[in-house]
Short mmCIF file of C-alpha atoms in Angstrom, two decimals:
data_model
loop_
_atom_site.label_atom_id
_atom_site.label_comp_id
_atom_site.label_asym_id
_atom_site.label_seq_id
_atom_site.Cartn_x
_atom_site.Cartn_y
_atom_site.Cartn_z
CA MET A 30 82.54 108.48 146.28
CA THR A 31 83.24 104.99 145.15
CA ALA A 32 86.35 103.10 145.54
CA ALA A 33 88.55 101.73 142.62
CA ASP A 34 88.54 98.62 141.99
CA PRO A 35 91.04 96.62 142.75
CA THR A 36 91.19 93.81 139.38
CA LEU A 37 91.26 96.38 137.22
CA GLU A 38 94.10 97.87 138.89
CA ARG A 39 95.89 95.12 138.86
CA GLN A 40 95.25 95.16 135.17
CA ALA A 41 96.32 98.29 133.76
CA PRO A 42 100.29 97.73 134.39
CA LEU A 43 99.20 94.63 131.93
CA GLN A 44 97.25 96.15 129.19
CA LEU A 45 100.36 99.09 129.19
CA VAL A 46 103.22 96.99 128.53
CA LEU A 47 100.99 94.58 125.91
CA GLY A 48 100.60 97.40 124.02
CA LEU A 49 103.95 98.74 124.37
CA ALA A 50 104.64 95.04 123.38
CA LEU A 51 102.53 95.77 120.25
CA LEU A 52 103.57 98.76 119.29
CA ALA A 53 107.32 98.05 119.47
CA PRO A 54 107.58 96.56 115.98
CA ALA A 55 106.55 99.96 114.35
CA LEU A 56 108.69 102.04 116.98
CA LEU A 57 111.87 100.24 115.78
CA ILE A 58 110.99 100.23 112.09
CA LEU A 59 110.36 104.19 112.90
CA THR A 60 113.77 104.37 114.25
CA LEU A 61 116.10 102.78 111.77
CA VAL A 62 114.48 104.02 108.55
CA PHE A 63 113.12 107.71 110.13
CA LEU A 64 114.06 108.50 113.08
CA TYR A 65 118.21 107.11 112.97
CA PRO A 66 118.61 108.96 109.17
CA VAL A 67 117.77 112.34 110.46
CA LEU A 68 119.94 112.04 113.76
CA VAL A 69 122.31 111.41 111.24
CA VAL A 70 121.55 113.96 108.89
CA LEU A 71 121.31 116.58 111.61
CA LEU A 72 124.53 115.83 112.95
CA ARG A 73 126.83 115.47 109.75
CA SER A 74 125.71 119.13 109.37
CA VAL A 75 127.11 120.13 112.28
CA THR A 76 130.67 117.96 112.75
CA VAL A 77 131.43 117.11 108.63
CA PRO A 78 134.45 118.32 107.60
CA GLU A 79 135.52 119.62 111.05
CA PRO A 80 132.96 120.59 114.40
CA GLY A 81 130.99 123.48 114.23
CA PHE A 82 128.10 125.69 112.50
CA GLN A 83 130.75 127.06 109.45
CA ASN A 84 128.21 124.85 106.91
CA TYR A 85 125.14 126.78 107.45
CA VAL A 86 127.18 130.11 107.42
CA SER A 87 128.49 129.60 104.10
CA LEU A 88 125.48 128.56 103.09
CA TRP A 89 123.83 131.80 103.77
CA SER A 90 126.85 133.61 103.24
CA VAL A 91 126.49 132.53 99.10
CA PRO A 92 123.61 134.77 97.30
CA ALA A 93 123.48 131.69 94.83
CA ASN A 94 121.99 129.16 98.08
CA ILE A 95 119.68 131.47 99.04
CA LEU A 96 118.37 131.83 95.57
CA ILE A 97 118.21 128.26 94.64
CA ILE A 98 116.22 128.29 98.61
CA ARG A 99 113.85 131.00 96.80
CA LYS A 100 113.32 129.36 93.97
CA THR A 101 112.30 126.15 95.62
CA PHE A 102 109.72 127.66 97.56
CA SER A 103 108.14 130.15 95.05
CA VAL A 104 107.92 126.76 92.30
CA ALA A 105 106.51 125.01 95.81
CA LEU A 106 103.83 128.04 96.22
CA TRP A 107 102.91 128.23 92.34
CA THR A 108 102.05 124.52 92.38
CA THR A 109 100.09 124.55 95.02
CA LEU A 110 98.14 127.07 94.48
CA ALA A 111 97.50 125.74 90.77
CA CYS A 112 96.87 122.37 91.94
CA LEU A 113 94.00 124.32 94.23
CA VAL A 114 92.42 125.99 91.50
CA ILE A 115 92.21 123.00 88.73
CA ALA A 116 90.94 121.16 91.71
CA TYR A 117 88.46 122.36 93.60
CA PRO A 118 85.69 123.08 90.45
CA PHE A 119 86.98 119.47 89.32
CA ALA A 120 86.35 117.94 93.35
CA TYR A 121 83.56 120.10 93.85
CA TYR A 122 81.53 118.91 90.36
CA VAL A 123 82.61 115.17 90.95
CA SER A 124 81.27 116.09 94.95
CA GLN A 125 77.74 116.47 93.35
CA LEU A 126 77.81 113.83 91.23
CA PRO A 127 76.38 110.32 91.69
CA LYS A 128 78.26 107.52 93.49
CA LYS A 129 79.02 105.01 91.00
CA THR A 130 79.79 108.30 88.46
CA ALA A 131 82.18 110.07 90.79
CA ARG A 132 84.20 107.16 91.48
CA LEU A 133 84.92 107.13 87.67
CA PHE A 134 86.22 110.66 87.19
CA LEU A 135 88.15 109.94 90.48
CA PHE A 136 89.17 106.92 88.94
CA LEU A 137 90.43 108.61 85.47
CA SER A 138 91.73 111.89 88.02
CA LEU A 139 93.83 109.14 89.51
CA ALA A 140 95.06 108.38 85.72
CA PRO A 141 98.50 110.19 86.23
CA LEU A 142 99.55 107.39 89.37
CA PHE A 143 99.22 104.67 87.41
CA THR A 144 102.30 106.38 84.73
CA ALA A 145 105.71 105.71 85.84
CA ILE A 146 106.80 109.33 86.47
CA LEU A 147 109.71 109.50 84.11
CA ALA A 148 107.33 108.80 81.62
CA ARG A 149 105.21 111.16 82.54
CA LEU A 150 108.25 113.94 82.74
CA TYR A 151 109.67 113.62 79.36
CA ALA A 152 106.18 113.36 77.47
CA TRP A 153 106.69 116.94 79.20
CA THR A 154 109.75 117.80 77.72
CA VAL A 155 108.25 116.49 74.32
CA ILE A 156 105.30 119.42 74.78
CA LEU A 157 106.92 121.82 76.09
CA GLY A 158 110.32 121.06 73.49
CA ARG A 159 111.42 124.18 71.04
CA ARG A 160 109.91 122.16 69.05
CA GLY A 161 107.57 120.24 70.97
CA VAL A 162 103.81 119.99 70.49
CA ILE A 163 103.27 123.72 71.79
CA ASN A 164 105.57 125.47 70.03
CA GLU A 165 105.04 123.65 66.46
CA THR A 166 101.10 124.94 67.38
CA LEU A 167 102.03 128.13 67.58
CA MET A 168 103.67 128.68 65.04
CA ALA A 169 101.64 127.29 62.65
CA LEU A 170 98.70 129.74 63.68
CA GLY A 171 100.95 132.28 63.25
CA LEU A 172 100.79 133.61 66.50
CA ILE A 173 104.53 133.15 67.32
CA GLU A 174 107.18 133.54 64.71
CA ARG A 175 109.95 131.78 66.49
CA PRO A 176 109.57 129.42 69.25
CA LEU A 177 109.23 130.33 73.09
CA ASP A 178 111.76 128.71 75.55
CA LEU A 179 109.47 126.70 77.94
CA LEU A 180 111.74 123.32 78.66
CA PHE A 181 114.53 123.94 81.13
CA THR A 182 112.55 126.86 83.28
CA PRO A 183 110.17 127.69 86.52
CA PHE A 184 107.22 127.26 83.82
CA ALA A 185 107.96 123.64 83.47
CA VAL A 186 108.88 122.43 86.52
CA THR A 187 105.82 124.03 87.91
CA VAL A 188 103.47 121.72 85.16
CA GLY A 189 105.22 118.90 85.89
CA MET A 190 104.92 118.82 89.40
CA VAL A 191 101.08 119.83 89.19
CA HIS A 192 100.44 116.92 87.10
CA VAL A 193 101.93 114.66 89.69
CA LEU A 194 100.29 116.19 92.40
CA LEU A 195 97.27 117.27 91.73
CA PRO A 196 95.21 113.79 92.19
CA TYR A 197 96.57 114.13 95.63
CA MET A 198 94.95 118.00 95.94
CA ILE A 199 91.87 116.05 94.29
CA LEU A 200 91.39 113.52 96.60
CA VAL A 201 91.63 115.46 100.02
CA LEU A 202 89.17 118.26 98.89
CA TYR A 203 86.73 115.59 97.30
CA SER A 204 87.03 113.39 100.73
CA VAL A 205 86.30 116.63 102.91
CA MET A 206 83.13 118.09 100.58
CA VAL A 207 81.52 114.45 99.42
CA LYS A 208 80.61 114.54 103.39
CA ILE A 209 79.09 117.73 103.43
CA ASP A 210 75.71 117.76 104.90
CA GLY A 211 73.13 118.51 101.58
CA ALA A 212 69.97 119.65 104.04
CA MET A 213 72.74 122.03 104.67
CA LEU A 214 73.00 123.32 101.44
CA GLU A 215 68.76 122.31 100.91
CA ALA A 216 67.67 125.03 103.87
CA SER A 217 70.02 127.43 102.55
CA ARG A 218 68.26 127.61 99.07
CA THR A 219 64.57 127.48 100.87
CA LEU A 220 65.32 130.68 102.96
CA GLY A 221 65.98 132.43 99.48
CA ALA A 222 69.59 132.18 98.61
CA GLY A 223 70.43 131.66 95.12
CA ALA A 224 73.15 128.90 94.55
CA PHE A 225 76.25 130.99 94.24
CA GLN A 226 74.87 132.56 97.88
CA THR A 227 74.33 129.11 98.99
CA PHE A 228 78.55 128.02 97.92
CA ARG A 229 79.67 131.33 98.46
CA ARG A 230 77.75 130.86 102.35
CA VAL A 231 77.27 127.63 103.68
CA PHE A 232 79.52 125.16 101.00
CA LEU A 233 82.80 127.18 100.92
CA PRO A 234 83.14 127.80 104.56
CA LEU A 235 82.28 124.05 105.34
CA SER A 236 85.16 123.35 102.66
CA MET A 237 87.99 125.24 103.84
CA ARG A 238 88.77 122.37 105.56
CA GLY A 239 89.93 120.31 102.63
CA VAL A 240 91.65 123.43 101.23
CA TYR A 241 93.77 123.89 103.94
CA ALA A 242 95.19 120.16 104.32
CA GLY A 243 95.21 119.48 101.08
CA SER A 244 97.85 123.06 100.09
CA LEU A 245 99.38 121.96 103.31
CA LEU A 246 100.40 118.47 101.55
CA VAL A 247 100.74 119.54 98.25
CA PHE A 248 103.82 121.97 99.13
CA ILE A 249 105.51 120.31 101.92
CA VAL A 250 105.58 117.33 99.31
CA ALA A 251 106.88 120.08 96.37
CA LEU A 252 109.06 121.22 98.80
CA GLY A 253 111.09 117.64 98.72
CA PHE A 254 110.42 117.25 94.87
CA PHE A 255 113.54 116.08 93.10
CA ILE A 256 113.28 113.89 89.91
CA THR A 257 110.94 116.66 88.41
CA PRO A 258 113.62 119.54 89.12
CA ALA A 259 116.42 117.15 87.40
CA VAL A 260 114.04 116.46 84.33
CA LEU A 261 112.64 119.77 83.72
CA ALA A 262 114.73 122.54 85.33
CA GLY A 263 117.89 122.51 83.89
CA GLY A 264 121.17 123.70 84.79
CA ASP A 265 119.92 127.33 85.56
CA HIS A 266 117.14 126.90 87.74
CA LEU A 267 118.27 124.10 91.22
CA THR A 268 115.72 123.47 93.31
CA VAL A 269 116.67 122.44 97.21
CA ALA A 270 116.49 119.02 96.33
CA VAL A 271 118.97 118.80 93.20
CA TYR A 272 121.33 121.11 94.97
CA ILE A 273 121.17 118.46 97.80
CA GLU A 274 121.97 115.58 95.27
CA GLN A 275 124.26 117.65 93.18
CA GLN A 276 126.65 118.25 96.63
CA ILE A 277 126.38 114.14 97.73
CA SER A 278 127.39 113.27 94.32
CA THR A 279 130.70 115.79 95.21
CA LEU A 280 131.12 114.24 98.45
CA ARG A 281 130.39 116.96 100.55
CA TRP A 282 128.08 116.10 103.26
CA GLY A 283 127.91 119.16 105.64
CA THR A 284 127.27 121.10 103.14
CA ALA A 285 124.23 118.59 101.87
CA SER A 286 123.09 117.39 105.48
CA ALA A 287 123.25 121.34 106.28
CA MET A 288 120.79 122.32 103.70
CA ALA A 289 118.66 119.08 104.02
CA THR A 290 118.49 120.17 107.61
CA ILE A 291 117.02 123.66 106.98
CA LEU A 292 114.69 122.33 104.33
CA LEU A 293 113.51 119.71 107.57
CA VAL A 294 113.20 122.94 109.91
CA ALA A 295 110.93 124.98 107.05
CA SER A 296 108.38 121.67 106.52
CA ILE A 297 108.40 121.45 110.40
CA ALA A 298 107.85 125.23 111.16
CA ILE A 299 105.37 124.82 108.08
CA PHE A 300 103.40 121.72 109.66
CA LEU A 301 103.36 124.02 113.08
CA VAL A 302 102.02 127.20 111.45
CA PHE A 303 99.07 125.18 110.34
CA ASP A 304 98.70 123.55 113.35
CA HIS A 305 98.44 126.25 114.92
CA LEU A 306 95.85 128.62 112.75
CA PHE A 307 93.67 125.72 112.21
CA GLY A 308 94.66 122.84 113.85
CA THR A 309 95.62 119.21 113.05
CA LYS A 310 92.25 118.03 114.68
CA THR A 311 90.30 120.03 112.06
CA LEU A 312 92.94 120.05 108.91
CA LEU A 313 92.16 115.48 109.64
CA THR A 314 88.36 115.09 111.51
CA GLY A 315 86.74 118.59 110.86
CA GLY A 316 86.20 119.47 114.47
CA THR A 317 86.73 122.69 115.59
CA ARG A 318 89.26 123.99 117.93
CA LYS A 319 89.37 124.01 121.83
#
């Protein structure tokens, strides 16, 4: 056993101090813009209007509030599934293209991000309205006699959220698929597997970490959506974010903070479940769990 180098031992505390000094600005910003507001919300949920857990009790004792939470999770789930169903074949196709062509397709898939979100949402109100493009077309073809109620429904909210979140799912899936070694697919075909069998037994399992990561990202982001439900949902289909805004507008800070805390805890719990089942290292880098 060799003795430790005294020079390295003297440098270790200096490197630690230097590392903390370099991290200090980022930690300060993180504390001010994230940790402190979260702490304030947590404290208000149990101190306003008076100390105790009455805000949480009142939330869970009202069936309408439970229905809002269920609708929020339902819309987020359907949004995630729709994004996955649409994005997976697109990302698979793009990952097989030459790099220059793939970059063009990816740029086109990101086009919704270059448009103001309110402009996109109000465009959907025109498309889904009772006198919108869809209803007018169906009535002109004789498929329906009266306009369908498409706007101000959970369906409209899901459509609007898919429009916003689909590029994120595509990017996550593509980033995983493009790294899959083509030699493994070629080896499968060389051993006699057909195209479908190669996809099902080789490509699909290797792309699943992209499915997990994209689904987690889209679902958690969809839980906190505010503008899309506010524009497309109407007053009868509230989500948690819209409910929180309504409580704040009436200065019911305790109730709003309690609902925000529930949403925060739910998001953390979902992340921890994914981390336990698949592992954060597996989701982000493709490594295997130890």
